[in-house]
Short mmCIF file of C-alpha atoms in Angstrom, two decimals:
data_model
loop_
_atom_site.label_atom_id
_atom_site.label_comp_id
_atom_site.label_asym_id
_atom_site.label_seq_id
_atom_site.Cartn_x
_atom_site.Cartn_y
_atom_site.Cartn_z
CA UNK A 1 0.00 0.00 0.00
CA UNK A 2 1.96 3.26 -0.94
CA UNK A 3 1.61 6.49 1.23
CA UNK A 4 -1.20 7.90 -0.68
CA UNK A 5 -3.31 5.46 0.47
CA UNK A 6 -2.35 5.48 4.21
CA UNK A 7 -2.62 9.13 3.88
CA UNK A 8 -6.58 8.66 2.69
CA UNK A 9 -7.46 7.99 5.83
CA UNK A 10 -9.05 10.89 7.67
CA UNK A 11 -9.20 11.33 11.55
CA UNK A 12 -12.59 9.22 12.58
CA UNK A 13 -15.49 10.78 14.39
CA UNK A 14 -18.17 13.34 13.53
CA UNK A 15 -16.34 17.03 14.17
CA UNK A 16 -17.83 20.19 13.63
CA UNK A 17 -14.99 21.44 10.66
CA UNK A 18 -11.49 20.77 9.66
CA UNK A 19 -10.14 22.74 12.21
CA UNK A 20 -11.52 21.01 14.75
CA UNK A 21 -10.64 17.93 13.91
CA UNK A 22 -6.63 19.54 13.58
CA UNK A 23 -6.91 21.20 16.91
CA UNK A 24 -8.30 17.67 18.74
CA UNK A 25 -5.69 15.50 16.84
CA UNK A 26 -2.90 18.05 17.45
CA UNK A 27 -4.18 17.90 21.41
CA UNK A 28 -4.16 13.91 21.44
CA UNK A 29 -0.72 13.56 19.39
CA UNK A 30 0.93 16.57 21.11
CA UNK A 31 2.16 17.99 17.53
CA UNK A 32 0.24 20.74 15.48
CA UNK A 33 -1.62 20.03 12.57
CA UNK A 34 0.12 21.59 9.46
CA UNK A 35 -1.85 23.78 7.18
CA UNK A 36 -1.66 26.53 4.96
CA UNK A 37 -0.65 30.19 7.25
CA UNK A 38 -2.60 32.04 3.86
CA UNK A 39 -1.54 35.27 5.81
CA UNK A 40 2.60 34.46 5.67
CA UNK A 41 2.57 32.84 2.61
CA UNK A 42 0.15 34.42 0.36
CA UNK A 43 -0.09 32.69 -3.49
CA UNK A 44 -1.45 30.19 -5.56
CA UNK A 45 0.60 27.33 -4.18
CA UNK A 46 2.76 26.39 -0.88
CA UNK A 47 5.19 23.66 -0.76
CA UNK A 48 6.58 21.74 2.30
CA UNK A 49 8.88 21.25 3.54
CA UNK A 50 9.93 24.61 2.50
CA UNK A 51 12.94 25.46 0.37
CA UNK A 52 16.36 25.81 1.83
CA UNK A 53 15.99 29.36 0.36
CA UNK A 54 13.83 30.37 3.15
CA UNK A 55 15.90 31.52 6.17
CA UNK A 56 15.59 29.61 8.63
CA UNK A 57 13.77 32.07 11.29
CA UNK A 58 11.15 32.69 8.96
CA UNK A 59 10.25 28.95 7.96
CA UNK A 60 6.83 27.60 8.08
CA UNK A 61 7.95 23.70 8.27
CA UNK A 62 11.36 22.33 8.21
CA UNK A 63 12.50 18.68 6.49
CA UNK A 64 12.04 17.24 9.27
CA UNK A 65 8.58 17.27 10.09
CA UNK A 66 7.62 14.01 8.57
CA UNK A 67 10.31 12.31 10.56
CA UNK A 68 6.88 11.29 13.32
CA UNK A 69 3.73 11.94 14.19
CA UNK A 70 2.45 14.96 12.22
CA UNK A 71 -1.50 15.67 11.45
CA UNK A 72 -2.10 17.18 7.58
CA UNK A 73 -4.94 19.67 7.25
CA UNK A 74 -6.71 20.39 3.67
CA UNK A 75 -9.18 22.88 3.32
CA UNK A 76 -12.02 23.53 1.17
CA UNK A 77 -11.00 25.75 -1.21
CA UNK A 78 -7.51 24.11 -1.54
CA UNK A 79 -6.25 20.21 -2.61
CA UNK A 80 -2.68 19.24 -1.75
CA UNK A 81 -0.66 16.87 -4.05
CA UNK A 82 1.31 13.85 -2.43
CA UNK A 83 5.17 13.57 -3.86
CA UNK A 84 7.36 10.81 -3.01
CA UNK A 85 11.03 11.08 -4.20
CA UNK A 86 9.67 13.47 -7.28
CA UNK A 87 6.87 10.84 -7.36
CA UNK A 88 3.22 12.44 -7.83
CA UNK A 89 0.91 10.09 -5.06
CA UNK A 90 -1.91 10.94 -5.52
CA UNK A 91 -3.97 14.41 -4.45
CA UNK A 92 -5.15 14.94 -1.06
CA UNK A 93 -9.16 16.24 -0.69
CA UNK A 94 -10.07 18.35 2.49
CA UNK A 95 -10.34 16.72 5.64
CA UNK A 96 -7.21 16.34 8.39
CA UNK A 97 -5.17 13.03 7.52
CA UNK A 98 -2.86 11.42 10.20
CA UNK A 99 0.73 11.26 8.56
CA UNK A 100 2.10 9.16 11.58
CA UNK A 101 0.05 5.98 9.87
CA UNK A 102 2.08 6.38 6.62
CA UNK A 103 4.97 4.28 5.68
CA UNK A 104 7.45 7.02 4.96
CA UNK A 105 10.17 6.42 3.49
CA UNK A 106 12.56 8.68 1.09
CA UNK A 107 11.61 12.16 0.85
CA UNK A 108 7.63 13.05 1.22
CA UNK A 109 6.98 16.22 -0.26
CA UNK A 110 3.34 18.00 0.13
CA UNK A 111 2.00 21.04 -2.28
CA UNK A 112 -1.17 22.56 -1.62
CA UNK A 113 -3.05 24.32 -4.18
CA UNK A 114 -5.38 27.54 -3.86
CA UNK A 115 -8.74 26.85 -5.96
CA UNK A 116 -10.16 30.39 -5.36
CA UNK A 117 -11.12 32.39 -8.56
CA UNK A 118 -8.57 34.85 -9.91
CA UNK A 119 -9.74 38.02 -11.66
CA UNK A 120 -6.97 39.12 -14.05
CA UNK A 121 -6.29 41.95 -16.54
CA UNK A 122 -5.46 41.62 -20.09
CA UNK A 123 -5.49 44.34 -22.95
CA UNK A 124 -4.14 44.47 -26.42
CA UNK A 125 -3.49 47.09 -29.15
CA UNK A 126 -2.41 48.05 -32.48
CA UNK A 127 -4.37 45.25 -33.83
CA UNK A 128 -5.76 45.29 -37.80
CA UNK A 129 -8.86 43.76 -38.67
CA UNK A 130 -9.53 42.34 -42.10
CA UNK A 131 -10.78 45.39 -43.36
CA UNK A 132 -7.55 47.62 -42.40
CA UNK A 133 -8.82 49.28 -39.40
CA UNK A 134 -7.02 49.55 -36.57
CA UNK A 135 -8.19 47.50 -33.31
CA UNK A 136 -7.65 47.14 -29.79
CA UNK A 137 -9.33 45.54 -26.55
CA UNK A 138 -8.78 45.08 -22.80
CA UNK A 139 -11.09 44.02 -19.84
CA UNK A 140 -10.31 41.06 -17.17
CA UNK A 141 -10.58 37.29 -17.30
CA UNK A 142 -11.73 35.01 -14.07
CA UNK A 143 -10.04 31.65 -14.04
CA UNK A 144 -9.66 29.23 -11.03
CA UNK A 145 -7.79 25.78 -10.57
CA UNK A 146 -10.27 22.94 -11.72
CA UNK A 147 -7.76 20.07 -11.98
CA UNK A 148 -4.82 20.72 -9.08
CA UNK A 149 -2.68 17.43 -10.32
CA UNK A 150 -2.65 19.00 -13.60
CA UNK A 151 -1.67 22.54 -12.80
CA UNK A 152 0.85 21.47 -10.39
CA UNK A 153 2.60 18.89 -12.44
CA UNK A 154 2.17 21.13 -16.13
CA UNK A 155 1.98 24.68 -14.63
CA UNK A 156 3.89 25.34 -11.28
CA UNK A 157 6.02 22.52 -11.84
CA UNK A 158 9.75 23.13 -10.23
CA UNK A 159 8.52 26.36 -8.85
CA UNK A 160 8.73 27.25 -4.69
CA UNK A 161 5.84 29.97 -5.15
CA UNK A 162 3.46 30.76 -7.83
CA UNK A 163 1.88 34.48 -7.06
CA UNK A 164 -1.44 35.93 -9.05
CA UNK A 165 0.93 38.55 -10.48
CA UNK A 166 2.77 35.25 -12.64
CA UNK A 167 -0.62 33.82 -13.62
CA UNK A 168 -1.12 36.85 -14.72
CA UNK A 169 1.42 37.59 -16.63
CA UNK A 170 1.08 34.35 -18.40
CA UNK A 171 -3.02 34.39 -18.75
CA UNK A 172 -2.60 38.18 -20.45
CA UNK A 173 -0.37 36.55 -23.06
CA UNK A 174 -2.75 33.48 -23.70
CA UNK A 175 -5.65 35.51 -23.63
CA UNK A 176 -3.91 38.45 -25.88
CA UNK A 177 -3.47 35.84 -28.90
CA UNK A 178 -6.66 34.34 -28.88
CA UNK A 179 -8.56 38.09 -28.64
CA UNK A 180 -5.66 39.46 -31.88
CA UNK A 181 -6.13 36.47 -34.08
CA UNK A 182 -10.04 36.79 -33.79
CA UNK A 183 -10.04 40.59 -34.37
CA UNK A 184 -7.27 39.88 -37.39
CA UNK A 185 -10.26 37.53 -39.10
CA UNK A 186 -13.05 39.78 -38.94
CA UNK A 187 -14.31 43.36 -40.02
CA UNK A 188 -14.67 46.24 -38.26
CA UNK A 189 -18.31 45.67 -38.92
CA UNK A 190 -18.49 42.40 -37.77
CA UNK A 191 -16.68 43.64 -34.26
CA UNK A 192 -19.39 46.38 -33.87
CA UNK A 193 -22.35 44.43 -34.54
CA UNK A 194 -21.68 41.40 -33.31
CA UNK A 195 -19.96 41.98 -30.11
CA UNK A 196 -21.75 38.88 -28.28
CA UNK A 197 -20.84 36.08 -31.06
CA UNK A 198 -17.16 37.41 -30.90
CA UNK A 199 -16.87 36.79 -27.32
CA UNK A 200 -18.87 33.31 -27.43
CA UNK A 201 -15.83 32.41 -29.83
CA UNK A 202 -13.11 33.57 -27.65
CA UNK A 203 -15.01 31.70 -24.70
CA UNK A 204 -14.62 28.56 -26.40
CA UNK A 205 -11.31 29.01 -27.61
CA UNK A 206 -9.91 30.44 -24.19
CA UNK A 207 -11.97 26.96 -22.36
CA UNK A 208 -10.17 24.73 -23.82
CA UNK A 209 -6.81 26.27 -23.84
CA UNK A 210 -6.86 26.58 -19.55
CA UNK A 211 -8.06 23.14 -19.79
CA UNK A 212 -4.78 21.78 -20.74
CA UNK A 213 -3.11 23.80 -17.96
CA UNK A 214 -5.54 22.72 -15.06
CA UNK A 215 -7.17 26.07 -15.14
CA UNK A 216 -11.06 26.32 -15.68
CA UNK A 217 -12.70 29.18 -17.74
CA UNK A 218 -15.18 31.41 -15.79
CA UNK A 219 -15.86 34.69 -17.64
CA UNK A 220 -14.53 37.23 -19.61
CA UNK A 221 -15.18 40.95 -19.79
CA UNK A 222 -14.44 42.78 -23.22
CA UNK A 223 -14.10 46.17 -24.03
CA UNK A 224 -13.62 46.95 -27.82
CA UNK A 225 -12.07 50.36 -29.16
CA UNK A 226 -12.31 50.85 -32.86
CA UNK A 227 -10.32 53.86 -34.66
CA UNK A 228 -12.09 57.12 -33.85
CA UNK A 229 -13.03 57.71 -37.58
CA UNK A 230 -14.75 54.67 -37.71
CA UNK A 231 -16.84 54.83 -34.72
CA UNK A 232 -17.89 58.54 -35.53
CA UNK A 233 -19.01 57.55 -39.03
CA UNK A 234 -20.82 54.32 -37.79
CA UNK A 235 -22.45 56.33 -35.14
CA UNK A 236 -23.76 59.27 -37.63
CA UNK A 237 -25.09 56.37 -39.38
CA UNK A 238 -26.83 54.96 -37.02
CA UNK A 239 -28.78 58.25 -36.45
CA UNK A 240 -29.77 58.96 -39.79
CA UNK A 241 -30.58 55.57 -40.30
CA UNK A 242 -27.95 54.23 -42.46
CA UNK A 243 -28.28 57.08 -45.16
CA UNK A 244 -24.63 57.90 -45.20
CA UNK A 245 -23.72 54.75 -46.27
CA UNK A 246 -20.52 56.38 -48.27
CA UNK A 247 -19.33 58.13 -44.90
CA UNK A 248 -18.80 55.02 -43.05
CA UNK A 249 -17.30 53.62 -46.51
CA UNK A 250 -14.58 56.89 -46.61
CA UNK A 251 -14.25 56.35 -43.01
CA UNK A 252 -12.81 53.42 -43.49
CA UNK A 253 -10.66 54.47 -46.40
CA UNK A 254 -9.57 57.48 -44.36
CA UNK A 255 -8.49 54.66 -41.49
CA UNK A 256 -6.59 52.52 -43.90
CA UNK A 257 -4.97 55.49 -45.01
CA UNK A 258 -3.93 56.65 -41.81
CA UNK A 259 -3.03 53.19 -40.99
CA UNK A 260 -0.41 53.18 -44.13
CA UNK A 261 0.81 56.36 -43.64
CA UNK A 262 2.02 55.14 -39.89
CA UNK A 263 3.29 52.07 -41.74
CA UNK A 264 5.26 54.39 -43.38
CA UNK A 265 6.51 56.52 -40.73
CA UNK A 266 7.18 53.26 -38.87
CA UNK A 267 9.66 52.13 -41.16
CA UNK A 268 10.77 55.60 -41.90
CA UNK A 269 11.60 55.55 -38.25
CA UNK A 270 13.27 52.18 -38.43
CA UNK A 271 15.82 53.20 -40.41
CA UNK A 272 16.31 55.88 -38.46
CA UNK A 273 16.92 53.64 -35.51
CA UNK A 274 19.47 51.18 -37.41
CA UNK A 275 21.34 54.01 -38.12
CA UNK A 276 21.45 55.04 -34.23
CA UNK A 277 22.07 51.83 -33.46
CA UNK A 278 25.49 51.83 -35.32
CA UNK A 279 26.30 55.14 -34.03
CA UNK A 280 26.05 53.78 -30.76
CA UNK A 281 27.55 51.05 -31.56
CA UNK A 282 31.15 52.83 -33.39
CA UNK A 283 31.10 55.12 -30.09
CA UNK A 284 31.28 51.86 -27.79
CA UNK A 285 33.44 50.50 -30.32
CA UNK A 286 35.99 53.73 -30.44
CA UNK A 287 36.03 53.36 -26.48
CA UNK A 288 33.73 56.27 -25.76
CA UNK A 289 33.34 56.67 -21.92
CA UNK A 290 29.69 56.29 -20.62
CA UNK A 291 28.95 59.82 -19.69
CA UNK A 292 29.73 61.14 -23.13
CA UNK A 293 27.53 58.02 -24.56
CA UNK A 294 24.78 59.66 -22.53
CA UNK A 295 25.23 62.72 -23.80
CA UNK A 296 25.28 61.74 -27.02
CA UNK A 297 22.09 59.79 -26.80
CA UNK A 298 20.67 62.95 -24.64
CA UNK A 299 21.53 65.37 -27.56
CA UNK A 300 19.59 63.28 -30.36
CA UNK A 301 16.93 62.64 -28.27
CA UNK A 302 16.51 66.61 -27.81
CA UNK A 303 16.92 66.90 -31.17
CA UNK A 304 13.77 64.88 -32.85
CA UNK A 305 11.59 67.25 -30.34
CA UNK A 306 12.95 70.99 -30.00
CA UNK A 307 9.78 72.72 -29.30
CA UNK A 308 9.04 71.97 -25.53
CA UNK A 309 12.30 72.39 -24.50
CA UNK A 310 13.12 68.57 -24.92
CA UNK A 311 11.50 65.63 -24.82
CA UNK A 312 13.51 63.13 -22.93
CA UNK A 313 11.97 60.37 -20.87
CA UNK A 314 13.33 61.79 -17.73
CA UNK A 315 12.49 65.01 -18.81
CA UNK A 316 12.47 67.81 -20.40
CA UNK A 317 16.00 68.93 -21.02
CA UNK A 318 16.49 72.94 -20.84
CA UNK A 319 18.02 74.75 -23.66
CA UNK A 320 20.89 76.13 -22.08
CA UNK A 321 21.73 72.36 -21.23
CA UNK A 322 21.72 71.50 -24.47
CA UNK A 323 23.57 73.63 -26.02
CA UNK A 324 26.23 73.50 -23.02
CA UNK A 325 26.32 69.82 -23.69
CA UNK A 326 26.78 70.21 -27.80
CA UNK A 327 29.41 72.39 -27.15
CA UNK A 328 31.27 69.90 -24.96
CA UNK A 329 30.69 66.97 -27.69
CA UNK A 330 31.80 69.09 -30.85
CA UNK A 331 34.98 70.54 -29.25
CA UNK A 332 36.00 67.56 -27.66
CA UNK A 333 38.69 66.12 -28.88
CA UNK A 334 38.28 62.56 -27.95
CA UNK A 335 34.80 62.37 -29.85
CA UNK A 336 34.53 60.71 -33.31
CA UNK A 337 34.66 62.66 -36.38
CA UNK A 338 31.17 60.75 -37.61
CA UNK A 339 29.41 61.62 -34.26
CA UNK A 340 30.21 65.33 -34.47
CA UNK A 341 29.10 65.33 -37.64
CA UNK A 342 25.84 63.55 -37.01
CA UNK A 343 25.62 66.19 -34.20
CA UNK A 344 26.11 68.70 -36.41
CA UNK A 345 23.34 68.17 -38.89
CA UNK A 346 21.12 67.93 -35.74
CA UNK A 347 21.81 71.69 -34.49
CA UNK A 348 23.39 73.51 -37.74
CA UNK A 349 22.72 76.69 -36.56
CA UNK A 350 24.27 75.82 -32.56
CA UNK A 351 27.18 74.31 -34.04
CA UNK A 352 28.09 77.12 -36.71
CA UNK A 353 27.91 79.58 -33.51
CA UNK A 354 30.12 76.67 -31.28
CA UNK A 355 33.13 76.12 -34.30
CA UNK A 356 32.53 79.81 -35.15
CA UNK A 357 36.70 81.39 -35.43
CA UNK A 358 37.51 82.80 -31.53
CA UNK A 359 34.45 80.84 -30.04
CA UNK A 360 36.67 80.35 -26.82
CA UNK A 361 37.77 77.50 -25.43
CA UNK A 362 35.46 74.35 -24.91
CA UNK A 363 33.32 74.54 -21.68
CA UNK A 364 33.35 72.71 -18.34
CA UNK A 365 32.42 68.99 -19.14
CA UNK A 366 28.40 69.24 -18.28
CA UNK A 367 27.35 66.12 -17.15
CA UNK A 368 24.29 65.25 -19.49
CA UNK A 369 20.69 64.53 -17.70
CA UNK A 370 20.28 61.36 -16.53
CA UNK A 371 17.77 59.52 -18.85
CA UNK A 372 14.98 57.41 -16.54
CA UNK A 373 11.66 56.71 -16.43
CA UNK A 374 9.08 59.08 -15.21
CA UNK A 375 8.38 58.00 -11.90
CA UNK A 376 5.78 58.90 -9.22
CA UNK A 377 7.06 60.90 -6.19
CA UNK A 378 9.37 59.33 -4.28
CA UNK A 379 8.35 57.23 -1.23
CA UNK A 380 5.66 54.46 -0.38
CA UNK A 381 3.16 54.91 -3.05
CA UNK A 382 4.39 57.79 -4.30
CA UNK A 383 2.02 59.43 -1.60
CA UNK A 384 -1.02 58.26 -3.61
CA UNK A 385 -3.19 56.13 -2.47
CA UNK A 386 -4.42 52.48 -3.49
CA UNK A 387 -7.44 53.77 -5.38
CA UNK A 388 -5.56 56.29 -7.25
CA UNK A 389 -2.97 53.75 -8.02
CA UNK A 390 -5.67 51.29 -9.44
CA UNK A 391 -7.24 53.82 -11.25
CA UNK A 392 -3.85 54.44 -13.36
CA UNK A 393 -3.39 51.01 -14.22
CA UNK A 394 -6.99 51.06 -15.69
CA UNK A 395 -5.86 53.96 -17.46
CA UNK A 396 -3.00 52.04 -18.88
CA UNK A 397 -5.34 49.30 -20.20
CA UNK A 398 -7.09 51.64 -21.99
CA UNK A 399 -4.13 52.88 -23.65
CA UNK A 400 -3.13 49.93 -24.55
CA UNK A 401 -6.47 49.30 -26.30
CA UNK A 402 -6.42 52.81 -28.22
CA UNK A 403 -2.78 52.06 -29.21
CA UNK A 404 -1.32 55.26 -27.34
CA UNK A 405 1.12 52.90 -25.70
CA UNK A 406 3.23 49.52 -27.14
CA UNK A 407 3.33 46.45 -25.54
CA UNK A 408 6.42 46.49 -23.89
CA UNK A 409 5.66 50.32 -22.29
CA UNK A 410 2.34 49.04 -21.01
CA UNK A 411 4.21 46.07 -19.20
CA UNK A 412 6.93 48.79 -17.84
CA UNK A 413 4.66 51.00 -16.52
CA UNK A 414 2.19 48.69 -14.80
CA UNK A 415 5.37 47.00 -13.20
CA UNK A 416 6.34 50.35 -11.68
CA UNK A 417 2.55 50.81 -10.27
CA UNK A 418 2.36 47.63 -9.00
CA UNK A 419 5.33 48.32 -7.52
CA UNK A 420 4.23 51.04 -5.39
CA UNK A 421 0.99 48.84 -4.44
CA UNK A 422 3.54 46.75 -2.99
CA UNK A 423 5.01 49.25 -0.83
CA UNK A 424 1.76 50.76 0.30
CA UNK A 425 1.23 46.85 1.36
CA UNK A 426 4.03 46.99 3.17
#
């Protein structure tokens, strides 16, 4: 009879609940029941004995508990899967099971699982449907562990902790491919008049995709933005009761256009950026110090936007900066003949006043702003609260959805929020 089995049987008697039938075992046997502390080790899944990564002082179990007598609780809302030596056992249902009775041998390893719904966000953007106009989405997705021997042996598989934060992470990107490929086969149209058959479709698509991971579909909430010229038109039809059949139609030609002109500029700007790219790459090459790279990179940056006064991510960088910081580069004589040159076409008219006959002597090296994120005010949640906080990671979703933002900047920025939720937390 393997452990499994001598682990099936449950403490005998009628009790009240679980944890009464832990607290009268643990009184009889002397030893406390083990089960979940949700409130010290918050997550999806818990794993004992815990990892040698823990310190000590703050562990839960240690490997030894299994040495003798030691009760086993399982609650409700959570299932615990039996390992022996790497060996899946079997999964444990609630109730309090009395490990003394088990023949242990090797190492006995126990991982409960949380089956609790999850309510996660996803959004995506930039998407085109087949009719060329541009599409995006976002809303939230409730999943919850249906099969726990499935989504621990597939899913958390070799992992110590598995937050909601990872699930989702991974659940946006499942989701996200399901809701692009069904907007990529269907019109603009279709998406505005059909709302409910498009989300039956990702329903059944998204139900059988958890499936294979243990997870179990629950709903799905989906927020559609079309591009503004479309929904105006379609709306103006609507009112005068489809009359202006030809607006919507040169709506949609005015989207595609705007959607190839941005192709355009895209690639436009791709060039641009291969070309950067080997300018930064010839000043790493040549040996160029880190603070001048900066400065460099600070300079072109200020350069593609000289009306505010800058644009840098960090911020705007003041005129009188720049053209302290030009001056440095072009009458430095360590700096690359191709970079001042570069530099030069940037700011003709700066740099025919800097190399102008008795210009002086170059400057004081000016140490070039530092380029960073825009961050909120310094300390625990930026001194904004949790609502607030929330309410700007909604905002990002929506951005997403309207295209304002790529992928990778939406990812960036609701890391840095979620971030400072985590220090109000704390």
């Amino acid at each position: 009879m393997g452990v499994i089995n001598w682990l099936l049987y449950k403490v005998g008697g009628l009790v009240d609940s679980v944890e009464d039938a832990a607290t009268g075992m643990a009184t009889r046997g002397g030893r406390l029941a083990i089960q979940w502390p949700h409130d010290r080790r918050p997550g999806l899944i818990w794993r004992v004995p815990e990892p040698e990564t823990v310190p000590k002082a703050e562990r839960v179990t240690t490997a030894s508990i299994f040495v003798s007598k030691q009760p086993v609780v399982v609650r409700e809302y959570e299932r615990a899967l039996v390992l022996q030596d790497g060996r899946n056992q079997g999964l444990l249902e609630p109730g309090v099971y009395d490990l003394s009775r088990a023949p242990v041998t090797g190492r006995i390893e126990i991982i409960w699982v949380m089956l609790r719904d999850a309510q996660l966000r996803w959004g995506v953007g930039g998407v085109m449907s087949s009719d060329f106009v541009t599409v995006g989405g976002h809303g939230k997705v409730i999943v919850s562990v249906t099969d726990a021997e499935k989504f621990v042996l597939q899913f958390a598989a070799g992992r110590d902790e598995l937050t909601q934060k990872a699930l989702e992470d991974w659940v946006r990107d499942l989701v996200g491919g399901v809701i692009r490929q069904q907007f990529a086969s269907r019109t603009a149209q279709e998406l505005n008049q059909d709302r409910e058959g498009f989300i039956q479709v990702c329903r059944e698509k998204l139900t059988g995709l958890l499936a294979e991971w243990g997870l179990g579909f629950k709903h799905i909430e989906v927020d559609i933005n079309l591009a503004g010229e479309y929904t105006a038109a379609a709306q103006q039809v609507a009112v005068t009761g489809f009359r202006n059949q030809q607006a919507l139609m040169e709506a949609q030609m005015e989207a595609q256009r705007k959607q190839l002109e941005a192709a355009a500029e895209a690639n436009a700007m791709l060039s641009k950026g291969a070309a950067e790219v080997r300018i930064m790459n010839m000043l790493q090459q040549s040996g160029l110090d880190p603070m001048r790279l900066e400065m460099v990179k600070a300079l072109q940056s200020y350069a593609e936007t000289p009306s505010g006064g800058g644009g840098l991510i960090g911020g705007d960088l003041h005129k009188g900066q720049a053209f302290a910081a030009l001056t440095q580069a072009l009458l430095d004589p360590g700096m690359p003949p191709q970079v001042k040159q570069t530099l030069r076409d940037s700011y003709p008219e700066e740099a025919k006043q800097i190399e102008a006959p008795g210009a002086g002597s170059p400057p004081p090296a000016v140490q070039a702003p530092a380029i960073e994120q825009a961050a909120a005010p310094a300390g625990p949640g930026g001194g904004m609260s949790r609502e607030k906080i929330e309410q700007m990671i909604e905002g990002l979703d929506t951005q997403l959805a309207e295209g304002k933002i790529t992928d990778e900047q939406y990812e960036q920025r609701v890391a840095r929020w979620e971030k400072r939720l985590a220090e109000l937390d704390a």
